Amino acid sequence: MGWYILDLVPEHAIPKYRAKITALGCYTPPGLLTNQDLEQMVDTNNQWILERTGIAQRHIATPDVATSDMAVEAARIALEQRGIEAGELDAIVVCTVTPDMLFPATACLVQNRLGAKGAWGFDLVAACSGFIYGLTTAAHLVSAGSHKKVLVIGSDTMSRIIDYTDRSTCVLFGDGAGAMLIEPTEDGEVGFIDFVNEIDGSGGDYLKQPAGGSRMPATAETVKNRLHFVKQDGSQVFKYAVRKMFESSRELLQRNDVSCSRVAAFIPHQANRRIITAAADRLGLNCEKVIINIDQYGNTTAATIPLATRDAIQAGKLKKGDLVVFAAVGAGYTVGTNLWRWEF
Ligand code: UT7
């Protein structure tokens, strides 16, 4: 549940502080995996991938690069953009399904590498909705008044958990990271407005990494059966994603009395171009406002939202004062949407 209606907020319901996004940093590894490369690896072709997914290439990390490494790169860019030291951070939230290891949390590894001596933090596991859950959490930490600088990082090295003999999943995913800094504002016109987040565990079997946890620890058998890779029922996930991305975004806009014409940018999770356009069409959004960069990066899980935000800014589609909707659906199932007024 969100807390208040844009422009109609009773004074007593306004939290003391509102949260704004003050910096953005992104990192993608330089190595590319193109559709032509995939044609050499599995029974697929460029035309099928482009038509069915919209993806032309993905960035892939070299074997020595892990999720924390990409997270640190993105974090450093965000800190530099804001002109602050890591020691000023109060908390670090790392959204990922590909942590360096199950524990310690990747947030701890990132905190240490950055030298963020005053920060606490944790990993947030919500797959493709991870970054939006991270933003929601950070906005509330800041608006509570207890935190002044929270860094939300989405970082996923999906290539480590993808089966490059399975054509139904290997064409979809790529590696990358993005970070946003959340700080308080006293300007009532900017920042975090509302959210609609949901989980629905009844869909858990449709998209998962079956082995490696306490249910199915790693054995020679699980490795032989390739159970440490992503397994997906693509058409189930597809249908759910279109419906929930539409429904949650509609609820978010309706209860804040925001029409599509007032939204400057709709920044969706990038899983499949057809999911995005189907959801945006149902919402009645002008396609110019719908940010799509899946052709360049594929699905980078927790990193898609910051990467697409950066590209929206660079394309002049997101400017200070604009209303922006972030929307995602992912494994779990998880569903997340946020409404913000953009700050820079
Ligand atoms: O972030 C959340 C994570 N995931 C998603 O959101 C993914 C959601 N799902 C999807 O994006 C789509 O379901 C896929 C891209 C995974 C699949 O597209 P589709 O249009 O739903 O295809 P399909 O699974 O219905 O398969 C159609 C055909 C099948 O062949 P037959 O049985 O009709 O002969 C597949 O075997 O396409 C075949 N196929 C491929 N052909 C060439 C599946 N993958 C490939 C491939 N290249 N890579």
mmCIF file of C-alpha atoms and ligand atoms in Angstrom:
data_model
loop_
_atom_site.group_PDB
_atom_site.id
_atom_site.type_symbol
_atom_site.label_atom_id
_atom_site.label_comp_id
_atom_site.label_asym_id
_atom_site.label_seq_id
_atom_site.Cartn_x
_atom_site.Cartn_y
_atom_site.Cartn_z
ATOM 1 C CA MET A 1 0.000 0.000 0.000
ATOM 2 C CA GLY A 2 1.178 3.506 -0.748
ATOM 3 C CA TRP A 3 0.384 6.415 1.448
ATOM 4 C CA TYR A 4 -0.999 9.448 -0.259
ATOM 5 C CA ILE A 5 -2.628 10.996 -3.261
ATOM 6 C CA LEU A 6 -0.651 13.396 -5.408
ATOM 7 C CA ASP A 7 -1.757 17.012 -4.976
ATOM 8 C CA LEU A 8 -4.540 16.011 -2.540
ATOM 9 C CA VAL A 9 -2.450 15.031 0.415
ATOM 10 C CA PRO A 10 -3.797 15.970 3.850
ATOM 11 C CA GLU A 11 -1.080 17.795 5.752
ATOM 12 C CA HIS A 12 -0.941 15.230 8.576
ATOM 13 C CA ALA A 13 -0.376 12.363 6.107
ATOM 14 C CA ILE A 14 2.745 13.845 4.575
ATOM 15 C CA PRO A 15 5.846 12.237 6.042
ATOM 16 C CA LYS A 16 8.352 14.675 7.460
ATOM 17 C CA TYR A 17 10.785 13.907 4.679
ATOM 18 C CA ARG A 18 10.187 12.851 1.136
ATOM 19 C CA ALA A 19 12.733 10.847 -0.781
ATOM 20 C CA LYS A 20 14.302 11.873 -4.055
ATOM 21 C CA ILE A 21 16.710 10.204 -6.435
ATOM 22 C CA THR A 22 19.838 12.335 -6.617
ATOM 23 C CA ALA A 23 22.310 10.279 -8.665
ATOM 24 C CA LEU A 24 22.461 7.390 -11.106
ATOM 25 C CA GLY A 25 25.391 5.198 -12.147
ATOM 26 C CA CYS A 26 25.439 2.251 -14.526
ATOM 27 C CA TYR A 27 27.937 -0.361 -15.600
ATOM 28 C CA THR A 28 27.821 -3.030 -18.280
ATOM 29 C CA PRO A 29 30.781 -5.269 -19.032
ATOM 30 C CA PRO A 30 32.337 -4.626 -22.446
ATOM 31 C CA GLY A 31 32.029 -8.187 -23.804
ATOM 32 C CA LEU A 32 29.117 -8.763 -26.200
ATOM 33 C CA LEU A 33 27.062 -11.849 -27.030
ATOM 34 C CA THR A 34 25.178 -11.240 -30.268
ATOM 35 C CA ASN A 35 22.338 -13.153 -31.873
ATOM 36 C CA GLN A 36 24.832 -14.295 -34.488
ATOM 37 C CA ASP A 37 27.031 -15.733 -31.723
ATOM 38 C CA LEU A 38 24.021 -17.600 -30.322
ATOM 39 C CA GLU A 39 23.279 -19.048 -33.781
ATOM 40 C CA GLN A 40 26.600 -20.880 -33.437
ATOM 41 C CA MET A 41 25.740 -22.193 -29.967
ATOM 42 C CA VAL A 42 22.100 -23.406 -30.120
ATOM 43 C CA ASP A 43 19.394 -24.060 -32.711
ATOM 44 C CA THR A 44 18.174 -20.472 -33.063
ATOM 45 C CA ASN A 45 18.353 -17.591 -35.482
ATOM 46 C CA ASN A 46 18.635 -13.811 -35.415
ATOM 47 C CA GLN A 47 15.174 -13.284 -36.909
ATOM 48 C CA TRP A 48 13.417 -15.454 -34.286
ATOM 49 C CA ILE A 49 15.199 -13.735 -31.413
ATOM 50 C CA LEU A 50 14.523 -10.230 -32.750
ATOM 51 C CA GLU A 51 10.864 -10.910 -33.532
ATOM 52 C CA ARG A 52 10.011 -12.857 -30.373
ATOM 53 C CA THR A 53 12.089 -10.879 -27.834
ATOM 54 C CA GLY A 54 13.434 -7.647 -29.396
ATOM 55 C CA ILE A 55 16.987 -8.509 -28.283
ATOM 56 C CA ALA A 56 19.973 -8.019 -30.602
ATOM 57 C CA GLN A 57 22.872 -8.341 -28.141
ATOM 58 C CA ARG A 58 23.716 -8.741 -24.459
ATOM 59 C CA HIS A 59 26.752 -7.676 -22.415
ATOM 60 C CA ILE A 60 28.551 -10.597 -20.763
ATOM 61 C CA ALA A 61 31.087 -10.395 -17.928
ATOM 62 C CA THR A 62 34.459 -12.098 -18.192
ATOM 63 C CA PRO A 63 34.981 -15.034 -15.766
ATOM 64 C CA ASP A 64 36.942 -12.908 -13.285
ATOM 65 C CA VAL A 65 34.072 -10.414 -12.868
ATOM 66 C CA ALA A 66 31.356 -11.129 -10.291
ATOM 67 C CA THR A 67 28.181 -9.311 -9.275
ATOM 68 C CA SER A 68 29.908 -7.235 -6.562
ATOM 69 C CA ASP A 69 32.493 -5.990 -9.082
ATOM 70 C CA MET A 70 29.821 -4.601 -11.398
ATOM 71 C CA ALA A 71 27.902 -3.221 -8.404
ATOM 72 C CA VAL A 72 30.986 -1.329 -7.203
ATOM 73 C CA GLU A 73 31.557 0.162 -10.680
ATOM 74 C CA ALA A 74 27.960 1.421 -10.866
ATOM 75 C CA ALA A 75 28.075 2.690 -7.268
ATOM 76 C CA ARG A 76 31.285 4.654 -7.852
ATOM 77 C CA ILE A 77 29.754 6.423 -10.860
ATOM 78 C CA ALA A 78 26.682 7.392 -8.819
ATOM 79 C CA LEU A 79 28.791 8.673 -5.892
ATOM 80 C CA GLU A 80 31.021 10.643 -8.227
ATOM 81 C CA GLN A 81 28.012 12.162 -9.981
ATOM 82 C CA ARG A 82 26.689 13.373 -6.596
ATOM 83 C CA GLY A 83 30.145 14.420 -5.447
ATOM 84 C CA ILE A 84 30.055 12.523 -2.162
ATOM 85 C CA GLU A 85 32.316 10.003 -0.467
ATOM 86 C CA ALA A 86 31.229 6.417 0.217
ATOM 87 C CA GLY A 87 31.740 7.108 3.918
ATOM 88 C CA GLU A 88 28.659 9.339 3.823
ATOM 89 C CA LEU A 89 26.322 6.450 2.930
ATOM 90 C CA ASP A 90 23.894 5.284 5.625
ATOM 91 C CA ALA A 91 22.775 2.092 3.879
ATOM 92 C CA ILE A 92 23.475 -0.032 0.817
ATOM 93 C CA VAL A 93 20.799 -2.285 -0.669
ATOM 94 C CA VAL A 94 22.046 -4.729 -3.295
ATOM 95 C CA CYS A 95 19.231 -6.204 -5.386
ATOM 96 C CA THR A 96 20.394 -9.411 -7.031
ATOM 97 C CA VAL A 97 19.632 -13.071 -7.723
ATOM 98 C CA THR A 98 23.269 -13.751 -8.588
ATOM 99 C CA PRO A 99 25.169 -12.835 -5.410
ATOM 100 C CA ASP A 100 28.913 -13.520 -5.394
ATOM 101 C CA MET A 101 28.034 -16.288 -2.917
ATOM 102 C CA LEU A 102 25.031 -17.016 -0.707
ATOM 103 C CA PHE A 103 26.739 -15.350 2.215
ATOM 104 C CA PRO A 104 28.214 -13.009 3.157
ATOM 105 C CA ALA A 105 25.727 -10.718 1.474
ATOM 106 C CA THR A 106 26.992 -8.971 -1.634
ATOM 107 C CA ALA A 107 26.062 -5.708 0.132
ATOM 108 C CA CYS A 108 28.873 -6.446 2.630
ATOM 109 C CA LEU A 109 31.378 -7.037 -0.158
ATOM 110 C CA VAL A 110 30.328 -3.813 -1.877
ATOM 111 C CA GLN A 111 30.423 -1.840 1.391
ATOM 112 C CA ASN A 112 33.976 -3.004 2.020
ATOM 113 C CA ARG A 113 35.211 -2.281 -1.495
ATOM 114 C CA LEU A 114 33.651 1.180 -1.498
ATOM 115 C CA GLY A 115 34.959 1.985 1.978
ATOM 116 C CA ALA A 116 31.438 2.868 3.133
ATOM 117 C CA LYS A 117 32.361 2.655 6.795
ATOM 118 C CA GLY A 118 29.159 4.186 8.156
ATOM 119 C CA ALA A 119 26.719 2.036 6.195
ATOM 120 C CA TRP A 120 24.630 -0.990 7.040
ATOM 121 C CA GLY A 121 22.901 -2.927 4.318
ATOM 122 C CA PHE A 122 21.543 -6.140 2.927
ATOM 123 C CA ASP A 123 20.804 -8.100 -0.231
ATOM 124 C CA LEU A 124 17.283 -7.981 -1.610
ATOM 125 C CA VAL A 125 16.101 -11.018 -3.591
ATOM 126 C CA ALA A 126 13.159 -10.125 -5.790
ATOM 127 C CA ALA A 127 14.528 -11.049 -9.229
ATOM 128 C CA CYS A 128 13.341 -8.686 -11.967
ATOM 129 C CA SER A 129 11.319 -6.570 -9.505
ATOM 130 C CA GLY A 130 14.369 -6.256 -7.247
ATOM 131 C CA PHE A 131 15.363 -2.712 -8.135
ATOM 132 C CA ILE A 132 11.825 -1.400 -7.655
ATOM 133 C CA TYR A 133 11.588 -3.108 -4.262
ATOM 134 C CA GLY A 134 14.968 -1.555 -3.451
ATOM 135 C CA LEU A 135 13.715 1.909 -4.414
ATOM 136 C CA THR A 136 10.544 1.405 -2.365
ATOM 137 C CA THR A 137 12.560 0.319 0.676
ATOM 138 C CA ALA A 138 15.052 3.159 0.353
ATOM 139 C CA ALA A 139 12.290 5.744 -0.042
ATOM 140 C CA HIS A 140 10.755 4.580 3.230
ATOM 141 C CA LEU A 141 14.071 4.508 5.105
ATOM 142 C CA VAL A 142 14.651 8.087 4.020
ATOM 143 C CA SER A 143 11.130 9.342 4.674
ATOM 144 C CA ALA A 144 11.243 7.857 8.175
ATOM 145 C CA GLY A 145 13.947 10.408 8.873
ATOM 146 C CA SER A 146 16.475 7.806 10.025
ATOM 147 C CA HIS A 147 18.517 7.695 6.789
ATOM 148 C CA LYS A 148 19.957 10.502 4.704
ATOM 149 C CA LYS A 149 21.801 8.620 1.985
ATOM 150 C CA VAL A 150 20.721 5.162 0.800
ATOM 151 C CA LEU A 151 22.363 3.569 -2.220
ATOM 152 C CA VAL A 152 20.201 1.090 -4.132
ATOM 153 C CA ILE A 153 22.154 -1.131 -6.498
ATOM 154 C CA GLY A 154 20.756 -3.659 -8.972
ATOM 155 C CA SER A 155 23.466 -6.010 -10.185
ATOM 156 C CA ASP A 156 23.156 -9.377 -11.880
ATOM 157 C CA THR A 157 25.633 -11.650 -13.607
ATOM 158 C CA MET A 158 22.925 -13.730 -15.250
ATOM 159 C CA SER A 159 25.438 -15.441 -17.549
ATOM 160 C CA ARG A 160 26.607 -17.465 -14.514
ATOM 161 C CA ILE A 161 23.212 -19.152 -14.059
ATOM 162 C CA ILE A 162 22.124 -19.471 -17.692
ATOM 163 C CA ASP A 163 22.301 -22.782 -19.529
ATOM 164 C CA TYR A 164 23.885 -21.978 -22.892
ATOM 165 C CA THR A 165 22.515 -25.245 -24.287
ATOM 166 C CA ASP A 166 18.885 -24.190 -23.574
ATOM 167 C CA ARG A 167 17.681 -21.983 -26.409
ATOM 168 C CA SER A 168 14.499 -21.004 -24.589
ATOM 169 C CA THR A 169 16.427 -19.083 -21.910
ATOM 170 C CA CYS A 170 19.957 -18.392 -23.190
ATOM 171 C CA VAL A 171 18.846 -15.834 -25.749
ATOM 172 C CA LEU A 172 17.140 -13.686 -23.121
ATOM 173 C CA PHE A 173 19.619 -12.655 -20.438
ATOM 174 C CA GLY A 174 22.667 -10.413 -20.066
ATOM 175 C CA ASP A 175 24.887 -8.946 -17.321
ATOM 176 C CA GLY A 176 24.928 -5.439 -15.872
ATOM 177 C CA ALA A 177 24.524 -3.145 -12.883
ATOM 178 C CA GLY A 178 22.944 0.166 -11.980
ATOM 179 C CA ALA A 179 22.787 2.281 -8.830
ATOM 180 C CA MET A 180 20.596 5.134 -7.610
ATOM 181 C CA LEU A 181 21.209 7.329 -4.573
ATOM 182 C CA ILE A 182 18.139 8.182 -2.475
ATOM 183 C CA GLU A 183 18.156 11.245 -0.218
ATOM 184 C CA PRO A 184 15.594 13.362 1.652
ATOM 185 C CA THR A 185 13.993 16.430 0.170
ATOM 186 C CA GLU A 186 11.809 19.057 1.704
ATOM 187 C CA ASP A 187 10.533 20.181 -1.666
ATOM 188 C CA GLY A 188 7.015 18.710 -1.845
ATOM 189 C CA GLU A 189 7.044 18.665 -5.624
ATOM 190 C CA VAL A 190 9.754 16.108 -6.180
ATOM 191 C CA GLY A 191 10.587 12.556 -5.325
ATOM 192 C CA PHE A 192 8.811 9.399 -4.311
ATOM 193 C CA ILE A 193 5.035 9.460 -4.606
ATOM 194 C CA ASP A 194 3.603 5.949 -4.344
ATOM 195 C CA PHE A 195 4.080 2.258 -5.024
ATOM 196 C CA VAL A 196 2.132 -0.910 -5.803
ATOM 197 C CA ASN A 197 4.195 -3.978 -4.939
ATOM 198 C CA GLU A 198 2.924 -7.579 -4.697
ATOM 199 C CA ILE A 199 4.283 -11.076 -4.406
ATOM 200 C CA ASP A 200 2.458 -14.196 -5.571
ATOM 201 C CA GLY A 201 4.316 -17.369 -4.613
ATOM 202 C CA SER A 202 1.819 -19.568 -6.454
ATOM 203 C CA GLY A 203 3.852 -18.745 -9.582
ATOM 204 C CA GLY A 204 7.175 -19.773 -8.067
ATOM 205 C CA ASP A 205 7.615 -22.902 -10.148
ATOM 206 C CA TYR A 206 7.401 -21.098 -13.467
ATOM 207 C CA LEU A 207 10.751 -19.343 -13.144
ATOM 208 C CA LYS A 208 13.448 -20.572 -10.791
ATOM 209 C CA GLN A 209 16.960 -21.828 -10.164
ATOM 210 C CA PRO A 210 16.060 -25.196 -8.616
ATOM 211 C CA ALA A 211 19.321 -26.322 -6.992
ATOM 212 C CA GLY A 212 21.898 -24.804 -4.689
ATOM 213 C CA GLY A 213 19.679 -23.917 -1.748
ATOM 214 C CA SER A 214 18.556 -25.880 1.323
ATOM 215 C CA ARG A 215 15.800 -27.665 -0.635
ATOM 216 C CA MET A 216 18.212 -29.134 -3.150
ATOM 217 C CA PRO A 217 21.839 -28.661 -2.121
ATOM 218 C CA ALA A 218 24.560 -29.032 -4.726
ATOM 219 C CA THR A 219 25.483 -32.634 -5.517
ATOM 220 C CA ALA A 220 27.138 -34.297 -8.484
ATOM 221 C CA GLU A 221 23.615 -35.283 -9.537
ATOM 222 C CA THR A 222 22.210 -31.731 -9.471
ATOM 223 C CA VAL A 223 25.165 -30.507 -11.511
ATOM 224 C CA LYS A 224 24.794 -33.360 -14.010
ATOM 225 C CA ASN A 225 21.091 -32.564 -14.386
ATOM 226 C CA ARG A 226 21.861 -28.857 -14.932
ATOM 227 C CA LEU A 227 19.647 -27.848 -12.024
ATOM 228 C CA HIS A 228 21.785 -24.854 -11.073
ATOM 229 C CA PHE A 229 20.605 -23.026 -14.173
ATOM 230 C CA VAL A 230 17.495 -20.901 -14.739
ATOM 231 C CA LYS A 231 14.409 -22.957 -15.619
ATOM 232 C CA GLN A 232 11.448 -21.130 -17.075
ATOM 233 C CA ASP A 233 7.983 -21.793 -18.457
ATOM 234 C CA GLY A 234 8.204 -18.829 -20.811
ATOM 235 C CA SER A 235 4.597 -18.603 -21.917
ATOM 236 C CA GLN A 236 3.236 -18.701 -18.333
ATOM 237 C CA VAL A 237 5.632 -15.948 -17.279
ATOM 238 C CA PHE A 238 4.849 -13.952 -20.404
ATOM 239 C CA LYS A 239 1.078 -13.923 -19.811
ATOM 240 C CA TYR A 240 1.421 -13.087 -16.118
ATOM 241 C CA ALA A 241 3.936 -10.325 -16.848
ATOM 242 C CA VAL A 242 1.723 -8.569 -19.390
ATOM 243 C CA ARG A 243 -1.351 -8.728 -17.133
ATOM 244 C CA LYS A 244 0.346 -7.658 -13.906
ATOM 245 C CA MET A 245 2.521 -4.941 -15.431
ATOM 246 C CA PHE A 246 -0.676 -3.435 -16.834
ATOM 247 C CA GLU A 247 -2.856 -3.938 -13.728
ATOM 248 C CA SER A 248 -0.340 -2.674 -11.177
ATOM 249 C CA SER A 249 0.575 0.380 -13.270
ATOM 250 C CA ARG A 250 -3.102 1.189 -13.825
ATOM 251 C CA GLU A 251 -3.812 0.948 -10.084
ATOM 252 C CA LEU A 252 -0.829 3.156 -9.287
ATOM 253 C CA LEU A 253 -1.911 5.839 -11.744
ATOM 254 C CA GLN A 254 -5.609 5.688 -10.921
ATOM 255 C CA ARG A 255 -5.244 6.033 -7.183
ATOM 256 C CA ASN A 256 -2.919 8.997 -7.627
ATOM 257 C CA ASP A 257 -5.280 10.554 -10.142
ATOM 258 C CA VAL A 258 -2.527 10.675 -12.765
ATOM 259 C CA SER A 259 -3.582 10.252 -16.390
ATOM 260 C CA CYS A 260 -1.251 8.689 -18.948
ATOM 261 C CA SER A 261 -0.858 12.072 -20.601
ATOM 262 C CA ARG A 262 0.809 13.416 -17.419
ATOM 263 C CA VAL A 263 3.363 10.576 -17.313
ATOM 264 C CA ALA A 264 6.549 11.653 -19.084
ATOM 265 C CA ALA A 265 8.294 8.273 -19.061
ATOM 266 C CA PHE A 266 7.198 4.685 -18.459
ATOM 267 C CA ILE A 267 10.334 2.721 -17.574
ATOM 268 C CA PRO A 268 9.549 -1.001 -17.550
ATOM 269 C CA HIS A 269 11.668 -4.001 -16.711
ATOM 270 C CA GLN A 270 13.200 -5.247 -19.962
ATOM 271 C CA ALA A 271 12.319 -8.953 -20.278
ATOM 272 C CA ASN A 272 10.715 -9.058 -23.701
ATOM 273 C CA ARG A 273 9.807 -6.220 -26.058
ATOM 274 C CA ARG A 274 6.390 -7.816 -26.630
ATOM 275 C CA ILE A 275 5.605 -7.835 -22.875
ATOM 276 C CA ILE A 276 6.431 -4.124 -22.660
ATOM 277 C CA THR A 277 4.448 -3.037 -25.716
ATOM 278 C CA ALA A 278 1.426 -5.185 -24.783
ATOM 279 C CA ALA A 279 1.294 -3.728 -21.258
ATOM 280 C CA ALA A 280 1.885 -0.161 -22.501
ATOM 281 C CA ASP A 281 -0.808 -0.505 -25.184
ATOM 282 C CA ARG A 282 -3.345 -1.640 -22.596
ATOM 283 C CA LEU A 283 -2.462 1.344 -20.442
ATOM 284 C CA GLY A 284 -2.970 3.609 -23.436
ATOM 285 C CA LEU A 285 0.522 5.071 -23.232
ATOM 286 C CA ASN A 286 2.013 6.912 -26.179
ATOM 287 C CA CYS A 287 4.865 4.661 -27.371
ATOM 288 C CA GLU A 288 7.259 7.652 -27.367
ATOM 289 C CA LYS A 289 7.073 7.597 -23.552
ATOM 290 C CA VAL A 290 7.829 3.894 -23.228
ATOM 291 C CA ILE A 291 11.524 3.331 -22.678
ATOM 292 C CA ILE A 292 12.898 0.236 -24.418
ATOM 293 C CA ASN A 293 16.595 -0.633 -24.609
ATOM 294 C CA ILE A 294 16.295 -4.429 -24.509
ATOM 295 C CA ASP A 295 17.855 -4.635 -27.979
ATOM 296 C CA GLN A 296 21.213 -3.561 -26.493
ATOM 297 C CA TYR A 297 21.286 -5.371 -23.143
ATOM 298 C CA GLY A 298 18.728 -8.205 -23.022
ATOM 299 C CA ASN A 299 17.270 -8.943 -19.608
ATOM 300 C CA THR A 300 19.798 -7.931 -16.936
ATOM 301 C CA THR A 301 17.286 -8.751 -14.138
ATOM 302 C CA ALA A 302 17.822 -6.201 -11.308
ATOM 303 C CA ALA A 303 19.798 -3.825 -13.548
ATOM 304 C CA THR A 304 17.228 -3.156 -16.289
ATOM 305 C CA ILE A 305 15.473 -0.248 -14.557
ATOM 306 C CA PRO A 306 18.587 1.885 -13.894
ATOM 307 C CA LEU A 307 20.022 1.083 -17.341
ATOM 308 C CA ALA A 308 16.770 2.111 -19.027
ATOM 309 C CA THR A 309 16.564 5.233 -16.840
ATOM 310 C CA ARG A 310 20.032 6.298 -17.913
ATOM 311 C CA ASP A 311 19.094 5.783 -21.556
ATOM 312 C CA ALA A 312 15.834 7.721 -21.088
ATOM 313 C CA ILE A 313 17.789 10.684 -19.677
ATOM 314 C CA GLN A 314 20.338 10.511 -22.493
ATOM 315 C CA ALA A 315 17.542 10.450 -25.074
ATOM 316 C CA GLY A 316 15.961 13.543 -23.476
ATOM 317 C CA LYS A 317 12.862 11.559 -22.486
ATOM 318 C CA LEU A 318 13.232 12.069 -18.720
ATOM 319 C CA LYS A 319 13.877 15.517 -17.270
ATOM 320 C CA LYS A 320 13.725 17.300 -13.929
ATOM 321 C CA GLY A 321 10.131 17.618 -12.748
ATOM 322 C CA ASP A 322 8.790 14.791 -14.936
ATOM 323 C CA LEU A 323 6.476 12.093 -13.594
ATOM 324 C CA VAL A 324 8.012 8.661 -14.167
ATOM 325 C CA VAL A 325 6.578 5.174 -13.633
ATOM 326 C CA PHE A 326 8.874 2.219 -13.001
ATOM 327 C CA ALA A 327 7.220 -1.202 -13.500
ATOM 328 C CA ALA A 328 8.435 -4.794 -13.283
ATOM 329 C CA VAL A 329 7.289 -8.383 -12.976
ATOM 330 C CA GLY A 330 9.645 -11.224 -12.163
ATOM 331 C CA ALA A 331 10.342 -14.592 -10.613
ATOM 332 C CA GLY A 332 8.455 -15.320 -7.439
ATOM 333 C CA TYR A 333 6.180 -14.043 -8.817
ATOM 334 C CA THR A 334 7.117 -10.496 -7.823
ATOM 335 C CA VAL A 335 5.378 -7.363 -9.103
ATOM 336 C CA GLY A 336 6.560 -3.814 -8.479
ATOM 337 C CA THR A 337 5.566 -0.347 -9.636
ATOM 338 C CA ASN A 338 6.722 3.049 -8.402
ATOM 339 C CA LEU A 339 5.631 6.603 -9.210
ATOM 340 C CA TRP A 340 8.300 9.302 -8.778
ATOM 341 C CA ARG A 341 8.742 12.898 -9.780
ATOM 342 C CA TRP A 342 12.212 12.989 -11.291
ATOM 343 C CA GLU A 343 14.790 15.250 -9.709
ATOM 344 C CA PHE A 344 17.633 15.851 -12.178
HETATM 345 O O1 UT7 B 1 11.875 -11.086 -16.353
HETATM 346 C C1 UT7 B 1 11.062 -12.193 -16.247
HETATM 347 C C2 UT7 B 1 11.789 -13.253 -16.933
HETATM 348 N N1 UT7 B 1 11.311 -13.823 -18.103
HETATM 349 C C3 UT7 B 1 10.359 -13.388 -18.944
HETATM 350 O O2 UT7 B 1 9.675 -12.428 -18.756
HETATM 351 C C4 UT7 B 1 10.178 -14.214 -20.179
HETATM 352 C C5 UT7 B 1 8.750 -14.353 -20.581
HETATM 353 N N2 UT7 B 1 8.603 -15.181 -21.743
HETATM 354 C C6 UT7 B 1 9.061 -14.868 -22.972
HETATM 355 O O3 UT7 B 1 9.683 -13.843 -23.162
HETATM 356 C C7 UT7 B 1 8.706 -15.768 -24.121
HETATM 357 O O4 UT7 B 1 7.780 -16.729 -23.675
HETATM 358 C C8 UT7 B 1 9.921 -16.484 -24.753
HETATM 359 C C9 UT7 B 1 10.784 -15.472 -25.483
HETATM 360 C C10 UT7 B 1 10.735 -17.187 -23.683
HETATM 361 C C11 UT7 B 1 9.441 -17.498 -25.763
HETATM 362 O O5 UT7 B 1 8.680 -16.862 -26.768
HETATM 363 P P1 UT7 B 1 7.283 -17.463 -27.205
HETATM 364 O O6 UT7 B 1 6.809 -16.628 -28.303
HETATM 365 O O7 UT7 B 1 6.437 -17.578 -25.979
HETATM 366 O O8 UT7 B 1 7.691 -18.855 -27.775
HETATM 367 P P2 UT7 B 1 7.234 -20.297 -27.286
HETATM 368 O O9 UT7 B 1 7.876 -20.640 -25.988
HETATM 369 O O10 UT7 B 1 5.751 -20.392 -27.402
HETATM 370 O O11 UT7 B 1 7.865 -21.153 -28.422
HETATM 371 C C12 UT7 B 1 7.468 -21.062 -29.777
HETATM 372 C C13 UT7 B 1 8.382 -21.901 -30.604
HETATM 373 C C14 UT7 B 1 8.614 -23.302 -30.026
HETATM 374 O O12 UT7 B 1 8.723 -24.216 -31.092
HETATM 375 P P3 UT7 B 1 7.489 -25.172 -31.498
HETATM 376 O O13 UT7 B 1 7.208 -25.963 -30.258
HETATM 377 O O14 UT7 B 1 6.381 -24.230 -31.860
HETATM 378 O O15 UT7 B 1 8.042 -25.959 -32.627
HETATM 379 C C15 UT7 B 1 9.933 -23.188 -29.344
HETATM 380 O O16 UT7 B 1 10.603 -24.420 -29.271
HETATM 381 O O17 UT7 B 1 9.672 -21.289 -30.644
HETATM 382 C C16 UT7 B 1 10.661 -22.240 -30.276
HETATM 383 N N3 UT7 B 1 11.761 -21.552 -29.648
HETATM 384 C C17 UT7 B 1 12.791 -21.063 -30.339
HETATM 385 N N4 UT7 B 1 13.078 -21.076 -31.654
HETATM 386 C C18 UT7 B 1 14.214 -20.464 -32.045
HETATM 387 C C19 UT7 B 1 11.948 -21.282 -28.327
HETATM 388 N N5 UT7 B 1 13.091 -20.628 -28.156
HETATM 389 C C20 UT7 B 1 13.637 -20.478 -29.400
HETATM 390 C C21 UT7 B 1 14.814 -19.878 -29.868
HETATM 391 N N6 UT7 B 1 15.066 -19.891 -31.190
HETATM 392 N N7 UT7 B 1 15.699 -19.272 -29.052
#
